[in-house]
PDB file of C-alpha atoms in Angstrom:
ATOM      1  CA  ASP A 434       0.082   0.130   0.092  1.00 36.00           C
ATOM      2  CA  LYS A 435       1.379   3.480  -0.994  1.00 36.00           C
ATOM      3  CA  ARG A 436       0.102   4.508   2.904  1.00 35.00           C
ATOM      4  CA  ASN A 437      -1.480   3.506   5.973  1.00 33.00           C
ATOM      5  CA  PRO A 438      -5.701   3.748   5.727  1.00 32.00           C
ATOM      6  CA  THR A 439      -6.813   6.657   7.805  1.00 32.00           C
ATOM      7  CA  ASP A 440      -8.020   5.244  11.234  1.00 34.00           C
ATOM      8  CA  SER A 441     -11.682   3.995  11.812  1.00 29.00           C
ATOM      9  CA  ALA A 442     -12.886   7.048  13.283  1.00 30.00           C
ATOM     10  CA  THR A 443     -12.122   9.011  10.276  1.00 32.00           C
ATOM     11  CA  LEU A 444     -14.249   6.583   8.128  1.00 31.00           C
ATOM     12  CA  ALA A 445     -16.811   5.648  10.883  1.00 32.00           C
ATOM     13  CA  SER A 446     -19.244   8.027   9.691  1.00 37.00           C
ATOM     14  CA  PRO A 447     -19.516   8.415   5.490  1.00 40.00           C
ATOM     15  CA  ARG A 448     -20.995  11.870   4.760  1.00 45.00           C
ATOM     16  CA  ILE A 449     -21.594  14.466   1.968  1.00 48.00           C
ATOM     17  CA  ARG A 450     -19.745  17.492   2.760  1.00 50.00           C
ATOM     18  CA  ALA A 451     -20.858  20.220   0.539  1.00 44.00           C
ATOM     19  CA  SER A 452     -17.670  22.150  -0.919  1.00 41.00           C
ATOM     20  CA  GLY A 453     -18.834  25.406   0.322  1.00 42.00           C
ATOM     21  CA  GLN A 454     -18.490  23.700   3.978  1.00 44.00           C
ATOM     22  CA  ASN A 455     -14.800  23.362   3.230  1.00 46.00           C
ATOM     23  CA  ALA A 456     -13.451  26.626   2.172  1.00 41.00           C
ATOM     24  CA  GLY A 457      -9.641  26.313   2.773  1.00 43.00           C
ATOM     25  CA  ALA A 458      -9.859  22.640   3.524  1.00 64.00           C
ATOM     26  CA  GLY A 459      -6.791  22.100   1.815  1.00 85.00           C
ATOM     27  CA  ARG A 460      -5.216  18.960   0.585  1.00 91.00           C
ATOM     28  CA  ALA A 461      -7.082  15.856  -0.553  1.00 93.00           C
ATOM     29  CA  MET A 462      -7.193  13.670   2.741  1.00 95.00           C
ATOM     30  CA  PRO A 463      -5.891   9.949   2.327  1.00 95.00           C
ATOM     31  CA  GLY A 464      -8.824   7.507   2.345  1.00 96.00           C
ATOM     32  CA  VAL A 465     -11.558  10.078   0.891  1.00 97.00           C
ATOM     33  CA  VAL A 466     -13.184  10.212  -2.629  1.00 98.00           C
ATOM     34  CA  TYR A 467     -13.964  13.745  -4.061  1.00 98.00           C
ATOM     35  CA  LEU A 468     -16.436  13.795  -6.877  1.00 98.00           C
ATOM     36  CA  VAL A 469     -15.468  16.676  -8.812  1.00 97.00           C
ATOM     37  CA  GLY A 470     -17.267  18.679 -11.286  1.00 96.00           C
ATOM     38  CA  GLY A 471     -14.891  19.767 -14.363  1.00 96.00           C
ATOM     39  CA  GLY A 472     -16.979  22.378 -15.817  1.00 95.00           C
ATOM     40  CA  PRO A 473     -18.543  22.552 -19.301  1.00 93.00           C
ATOM     41  CA  GLY A 474     -15.149  22.278 -21.216  1.00 91.00           C
ATOM     42  CA  ASP A 475     -13.269  25.527 -20.813  1.00 93.00           C
ATOM     43  CA  PRO A 476     -10.483  24.879 -18.310  1.00 94.00           C
ATOM     44  CA  GLY A 477     -10.875  28.241 -16.851  1.00 95.00           C
ATOM     45  CA  LEU A 478     -14.092  27.437 -15.402  1.00 95.00           C
ATOM     46  CA  LEU A 479     -12.660  24.777 -12.867  1.00 96.00           C
ATOM     47  CA  THR A 480     -13.475  25.906  -9.499  1.00 96.00           C
ATOM     48  CA  VAL A 481     -10.531  26.652  -7.246  1.00 96.00           C
ATOM     49  CA  ARG A 482     -11.531  23.736  -4.691  1.00 96.00           C
ATOM     50  CA  GLY A 483     -11.696  21.145  -7.788  1.00 97.00           C
ATOM     51  CA  ALA A 484      -7.812  22.492  -8.789  1.00 96.00           C
ATOM     52  CA  GLU A 485      -6.522  22.184  -5.197  1.00 97.00           C
ATOM     53  CA  LEU A 486      -7.949  18.656  -4.958  1.00 97.00           C
ATOM     54  CA  LEU A 487      -6.563  17.660  -8.457  1.00 97.00           C
ATOM     55  CA  ALA A 488      -2.920  19.106  -7.387  1.00 97.00           C
ATOM     56  CA  SER A 489      -2.699  16.986  -4.509  1.00 97.00           C
ATOM     57  CA  ALA A 490      -4.845  13.855  -5.006  1.00 97.00           C
ATOM     58  CA  ASP A 491      -2.663  10.210  -4.855  1.00 97.00           C
ATOM     59  CA  VAL A 492      -5.268   8.815  -7.662  1.00 98.00           C
ATOM     60  CA  VAL A 493      -7.375  10.760 -10.564  1.00 98.00           C
ATOM     61  CA  LEU A 494     -10.012   8.857 -12.395  1.00 97.00           C
ATOM     62  CA  HIS A 495     -11.437  11.153 -15.260  1.00 96.00           C
ATOM     63  CA  ASP A 496     -14.082  10.853 -17.893  1.00 91.00           C
ATOM     64  CA  GLU A 497     -13.284  11.323 -21.282  1.00 87.00           C
ATOM     65  CA  LEU A 498     -15.705  14.329 -21.415  1.00 86.00           C
ATOM     66  CA  SER A 499     -13.394  16.123 -18.992  1.00 89.00           C
ATOM     67  CA  HIS A 500     -11.028  18.669 -20.594  1.00 92.00           C
ATOM     68  CA  PRO A 501      -7.386  17.154 -21.076  1.00 93.00           C
ATOM     69  CA  ALA A 502      -6.091  20.510 -19.611  1.00 96.00           C
ATOM     70  CA  LEU A 503      -7.235  19.852 -16.358  1.00 97.00           C
ATOM     71  CA  LEU A 504      -4.845  17.106 -15.791  1.00 96.00           C
ATOM     72  CA  GLU A 505      -2.231  19.514 -15.806  1.00 96.00           C
ATOM     73  CA  TRP A 506      -3.052  20.305 -12.497  1.00 96.00           C
ATOM     74  CA  VAL A 507      -2.441  16.867 -11.085  1.00 97.00           C
ATOM     75  CA  ARG A 508       0.579  16.376  -9.450  1.00 94.00           C
ATOM     76  CA  ALA A 509       3.710  14.466 -11.315  1.00 95.00           C
ATOM     77  CA  ASP A 510       3.744  11.624  -9.023  1.00 96.00           C
ATOM     78  CA  ALA A 511       0.086  10.956  -8.976  1.00 97.00           C
ATOM     79  CA  GLU A 512      -1.819   8.132 -10.931  1.00 97.00           C
ATOM     80  CA  VAL A 513      -3.977   8.968 -13.703  1.00 97.00           C
ATOM     81  CA  ARG A 514      -6.594   6.634 -15.485  1.00 94.00           C
ATOM     82  CA  SER A 515      -9.258   7.504 -18.106  1.00 93.00           C
ATOM     83  CA  VAL A 516     -12.796   5.344 -17.285  1.00 90.00           C
ATOM     84  CA  GLY A 517     -14.149   6.351 -20.668  1.00 79.00           C
ATOM     85  CA  LYS A 518     -17.901   7.464 -20.623  1.00 64.00           C
ATOM     86  CA  ARG A 519     -18.130   8.961 -23.702  1.00 64.00           C
ATOM     87  CA  GLY A 520     -21.225   8.295 -25.779  1.00 58.00           C
ATOM     88  CA  GLY A 521     -20.775   6.273 -28.818  1.00 58.00           C
ATOM     89  CA  ASP A 522     -17.498   5.112 -27.999  1.00 57.00           C
ATOM     90  CA  PRO A 523     -16.824   0.887 -28.014  1.00 60.00           C
ATOM     91  CA  VAL A 524     -17.510  -0.916 -24.823  1.00 55.00           C
ATOM     92  CA  GLN A 525     -13.991  -1.883 -24.639  1.00 57.00           C
ATOM     93  CA  LYS A 526     -12.691   1.551 -24.230  1.00 60.00           C
ATOM     94  CA  GLN A 527     -15.322   2.445 -21.167  1.00 69.00           C
ATOM     95  CA  ALA A 528     -15.114   0.932 -17.581  1.00 82.00           C
ATOM     96  CA  SER A 529     -18.655  -0.088 -16.410  1.00 89.00           C
ATOM     97  CA  GLN A 530     -20.264   1.872 -13.591  1.00 91.00           C
ATOM     98  CA  ALA A 531     -20.162  -1.065 -11.324  1.00 93.00           C
ATOM     99  CA  ALA A 532     -16.457  -1.359 -11.975  1.00 93.00           C
ATOM    100  CA  ILE A 533     -15.918   2.230 -11.333  1.00 95.00           C
ATOM    101  CA  ASP A 534     -17.784   2.222  -8.010  1.00 95.00           C
ATOM    102  CA  LEU A 535     -15.925  -0.811  -6.965  1.00 96.00           C
ATOM    103  CA  GLU A 536     -12.416   0.736  -7.966  1.00 96.00           C
ATOM    104  CA  ILE A 537     -13.021   3.988  -6.101  1.00 97.00           C
ATOM    105  CA  VAL A 538     -13.950   2.009  -2.987  1.00 97.00           C
ATOM    106  CA  ALA A 539     -10.878  -0.265  -3.114  1.00 97.00           C
ATOM    107  CA  LEU A 540      -8.382   2.810  -3.663  1.00 97.00           C
ATOM    108  CA  ALA A 541     -10.048   4.795  -0.453  1.00 97.00           C
ATOM    109  CA  LYS A 542     -10.007   1.604   1.606  1.00 97.00           C
ATOM    110  CA  HIS A 543      -6.216   1.305   0.809  1.00 97.00           C
ATOM    111  CA  GLY A 544      -5.593   4.779   1.990  1.00 97.00           C
ATOM    112  CA  TYR A 545      -5.372   6.601  -1.076  1.00 97.00           C
ATOM    113  CA  SER A 546      -7.336  10.299  -1.715  1.00 97.00           C
ATOM    114  CA  VAL A 547      -9.085  10.116  -4.630  1.00 98.00           C
ATOM    115  CA  VAL A 548     -10.483  12.354  -7.542  1.00 98.00           C
ATOM    116  CA  ARG A 549     -13.209  11.438  -9.309  1.00 98.00           C
ATOM    117  CA  LEU A 550     -13.032  14.169 -12.118  1.00 97.00           C
ATOM    118  CA  LYS A 551     -16.126  14.244 -14.325  1.00 95.00           C
ATOM    119  CA  GLY A 552     -17.518  16.777 -17.011  1.00 93.00           C
ATOM    120  CA  GLY A 553     -19.985  19.454 -15.981  1.00 94.00           C
ATOM    121  CA  ASP A 554     -21.337  18.583 -12.573  1.00 96.00           C
ATOM    122  CA  PRO A 555     -21.280  15.289 -10.898  1.00 96.00           C
ATOM    123  CA  PHE A 556     -24.855  15.313  -9.963  1.00 96.00           C
ATOM    124  CA  LEU A 557     -26.321  16.177 -13.442  1.00 95.00           C
ATOM    125  CA  PHE A 558     -26.440  13.169 -15.515  1.00 91.00           C
ATOM    126  CA  GLY A 559     -22.666  12.449 -14.464  1.00 88.00           C
ATOM    127  CA  ARG A 560     -23.802   9.245 -12.210  1.00 92.00           C
ATOM    128  CA  GLY A 561     -22.129  11.124  -9.472  1.00 94.00           C
ATOM    129  CA  SER A 562     -25.006  10.044  -7.391  1.00 94.00           C
ATOM    130  CA  GLU A 563     -24.519   6.440  -7.979  1.00 95.00           C
ATOM    131  CA  GLU A 564     -20.916   6.547  -6.900  1.00 97.00           C
ATOM    132  CA  ALA A 565     -21.993   8.669  -3.933  1.00 97.00           C
ATOM    133  CA  GLU A 566     -24.526   5.638  -3.042  1.00 97.00           C
ATOM    134  CA  ALA A 567     -21.740   3.030  -3.275  1.00 97.00           C
ATOM    135  CA  LEU A 568     -19.291   5.049  -1.146  1.00 97.00           C
ATOM    136  CA  ALA A 569     -22.007   5.776   1.753  1.00 97.00           C
ATOM    137  CA  ALA A 570     -22.955   1.801   1.499  1.00 97.00           C
ATOM    138  CA  ALA A 571     -19.165   0.967   1.918  1.00 97.00           C
ATOM    139  CA  GLY A 572     -18.646   3.494   4.922  1.00 97.00           C
ATOM    140  CA  ILE A 573     -16.202   5.787   2.826  1.00 97.00           C
ATOM    141  CA  PRO A 574     -16.227   9.234   3.381  1.00 97.00           C
ATOM    142  CA  PHE A 575     -16.435  11.621   0.274  1.00 97.00           C
ATOM    143  CA  GLU A 576     -17.066  15.231  -1.006  1.00 97.00           C
ATOM    144  CA  VAL A 577     -18.927  16.346  -3.908  1.00 97.00           C
ATOM    145  CA  VAL A 578     -17.765  19.717  -5.586  1.00 97.00           C
ATOM    146  CA  PRO A 579     -20.113  21.041  -7.935  1.00 97.00           C
ATOM    147  CA  GLY A 580     -18.930  21.864 -11.338  1.00 96.00           C
ATOM    148  CA  ILE A 581     -20.641  24.460 -13.735  1.00 96.00           C
ATOM    149  CA  PRO A 582     -23.174  22.000 -15.907  1.00 95.00           C
ATOM    150  CA  SER A 583     -22.525  21.669 -19.483  1.00 93.00           C
ATOM    151  CA  PRO A 584     -25.967  23.492 -20.652  1.00 94.00           C
ATOM    152  CA  LEU A 585     -25.444  26.566 -18.385  1.00 96.00           C
ATOM    153  CA  GLY A 586     -21.997  26.978 -19.373  1.00 95.00           C
ATOM    154  CA  ALA A 587     -22.924  26.422 -23.027  1.00 93.00           C
ATOM    155  CA  THR A 588     -25.970  28.698 -23.155  1.00 95.00           C
ATOM    156  CA  ALA A 589     -24.493  31.422 -21.471  1.00 95.00           C
ATOM    157  CA  TYR A 590     -21.456  31.502 -23.617  1.00 94.00           C
ATOM    158  CA  ALA A 591     -23.901  31.528 -26.724  1.00 95.00           C
ATOM    159  CA  GLY A 592     -25.489  34.853 -24.851  1.00 96.00           C
ATOM    160  CA  ILE A 593     -28.568  32.757 -24.318  1.00 95.00           C
ATOM    161  CA  SER A 594     -30.209  33.160 -20.726  1.00 95.00           C
ATOM    162  CA  VAL A 595     -31.965  29.885 -19.814  1.00 95.00           C
ATOM    163  CA  THR A 596     -34.667  31.911 -17.702  1.00 95.00           C
ATOM    164  CA  HIS A 597     -36.248  35.614 -18.201  1.00 94.00           C
ATOM    165  CA  ARG A 598     -38.952  36.954 -16.444  1.00 92.00           C
ATOM    166  CA  ASP A 599     -40.949  37.574 -19.148  1.00 92.00           C
ATOM    167  CA  LEU A 600     -40.103  34.472 -21.149  1.00 91.00           C
ATOM    168  CA  ALA A 601     -39.032  31.576 -19.172  1.00 92.00           C
ATOM    169  CA  SER A 602     -39.693  31.058 -15.827  1.00 92.00           C
ATOM    170  CA  SER A 603     -38.523  27.298 -15.406  1.00 93.00           C
ATOM    171  CA  VAL A 604     -35.872  25.271 -16.730  1.00 94.00           C
ATOM    172  CA  THR A 605     -35.990  21.482 -17.461  1.00 93.00           C
ATOM    173  CA  PHE A 606     -33.142  19.029 -17.989  1.00 93.00           C
ATOM    174  CA  VAL A 607     -33.777  15.917 -19.659  1.00 91.00           C
ATOM    175  CA  SER A 608     -31.610  13.044 -21.001  1.00 89.00           C
ATOM    176  CA  GLY A 609     -31.958  11.884 -24.485  1.00 87.00           C
ATOM    177  CA  ILE A 610     -30.512   8.478 -23.700  1.00 83.00           C
ATOM    178  CA  GLN A 611     -32.814   5.569 -22.873  1.00 75.00           C
ATOM    179  CA  ARG A 612     -32.219   3.335 -19.995  1.00 74.00           C
ATOM    180  CA  ASP A 613     -32.967  -0.782 -20.791  1.00 72.00           C
ATOM    181  CA  GLY A 614     -35.173   0.541 -23.645  1.00 65.00           C
ATOM    182  CA  VAL A 615     -37.518   2.618 -21.442  1.00 71.00           C
ATOM    183  CA  GLY A 616     -37.356   6.341 -23.011  1.00 71.00           C
ATOM    184  CA  PHE A 617     -38.669   9.671 -21.360  1.00 76.00           C
ATOM    185  CA  ASP A 618     -42.031  10.451 -22.582  1.00 82.00           C
ATOM    186  CA  TRP A 619     -41.656  13.601 -24.358  1.00 84.00           C
ATOM    187  CA  SER A 620     -45.272  14.584 -24.614  1.00 82.00           C
ATOM    188  CA  GLU A 621     -44.846  15.613 -20.652  1.00 84.00           C
ATOM    189  CA  LEU A 622     -42.969  18.649 -22.052  1.00 85.00           C
ATOM    190  CA  ARG A 623     -45.674  20.106 -24.444  1.00 80.00           C
ATOM    191  CA  ARG A 624     -47.111  22.082 -21.938  1.00 81.00           C
ATOM    192  CA  ILE A 625     -43.995  23.591 -20.194  1.00 83.00           C
ATOM    193  CA  ARG A 626     -43.742  27.075 -20.885  1.00 83.00           C
ATOM    194  CA  GLY A 627     -40.178  27.391 -20.155  1.00 89.00           C
ATOM    195  CA  THR A 628     -36.640  26.199 -21.364  1.00 93.00           C
ATOM    196  CA  VAL A 629     -36.062  22.536 -22.187  1.00 91.00           C
ATOM    197  CA  CYS A 630     -32.373  21.373 -22.165  1.00 93.00           C
ATOM    198  CA  ILE A 631     -31.985  17.819 -23.558  1.00 92.00           C
ATOM    199  CA  LEU A 632     -28.424  16.434 -22.953  1.00 91.00           C
ATOM    200  CA  MET A 633     -27.091  13.420 -25.140  1.00 89.00           C
ATOM    201  CA  GLY A 634     -29.722  13.765 -27.165  1.00 89.00           C
ATOM    202  CA  MET A 635     -28.252  13.983 -30.672  1.00 89.00           C
ATOM    203  CA  ARG A 636     -28.680  10.449 -32.034  1.00 87.00           C
ATOM    204  CA  ASP A 637     -32.376  10.632 -31.555  1.00 87.00           C
ATOM    205  CA  LEU A 638     -32.389  14.335 -32.264  1.00 89.00           C
ATOM    206  CA  ASP A 639     -35.181  14.023 -35.182  1.00 90.00           C
ATOM    207  CA  SER A 640     -37.599  11.653 -33.189  1.00 87.00           C
ATOM    208  CA  ILE A 641     -36.998  14.174 -29.976  1.00 87.00           C
ATOM    209  CA  ALA A 642     -38.126  17.203 -32.078  1.00 88.00           C
ATOM    210  CA  LYS A 643     -41.222  15.471 -33.622  1.00 86.00           C
ATOM    211  CA  CYS A 644     -42.411  14.477 -30.257  1.00 84.00           C
ATOM    212  CA  LEU A 645     -42.169  17.663 -28.841  1.00 84.00           C
ATOM    213  CA  ILE A 646     -43.598  19.703 -31.689  1.00 80.00           C
TER     214      ILE A 646
END
């Protein structure tokens, strides 16, 4: 092992810690997993806390959707691994979610500090909640570091406001990908008088558009 696991008192009460409660918390801690949002693609939009953790973690497991420049923050002796997660890539290039869950738990149990780097925000279609559940079930402490979600970053850079007092008083985020053959009932959105943001919808764009009209 690279280091001794932290004592049982540290790991006894797994918890989600909001990043804002840890201002100035410092380096990544051994035996802790950090679910870090890398933002919408512009490396300059990474949070200060995210950069701090990347620079101090023992292991970084990153998605293909996180910008490669973010890895420049990682310290030279840290282990860095890609776990895929780019839509359309062959299965052999991607680790299953179950395998990722097992890996981050095992690394933390061996005393490593782990950053799980994701594109956008960990809890917006980033499977961060599934990883948080796995960590909590295993008794591993973790911290969630929010990132700017891709639909908010993209629209802001395009000069589009997703809300407006006169035009849109709500925002709806929807996944365009089916799970186990069960898709979203797009007819539910026809009555919404607000902004609809569809993520991962390019493959079925034509059929989605027809359902919304």
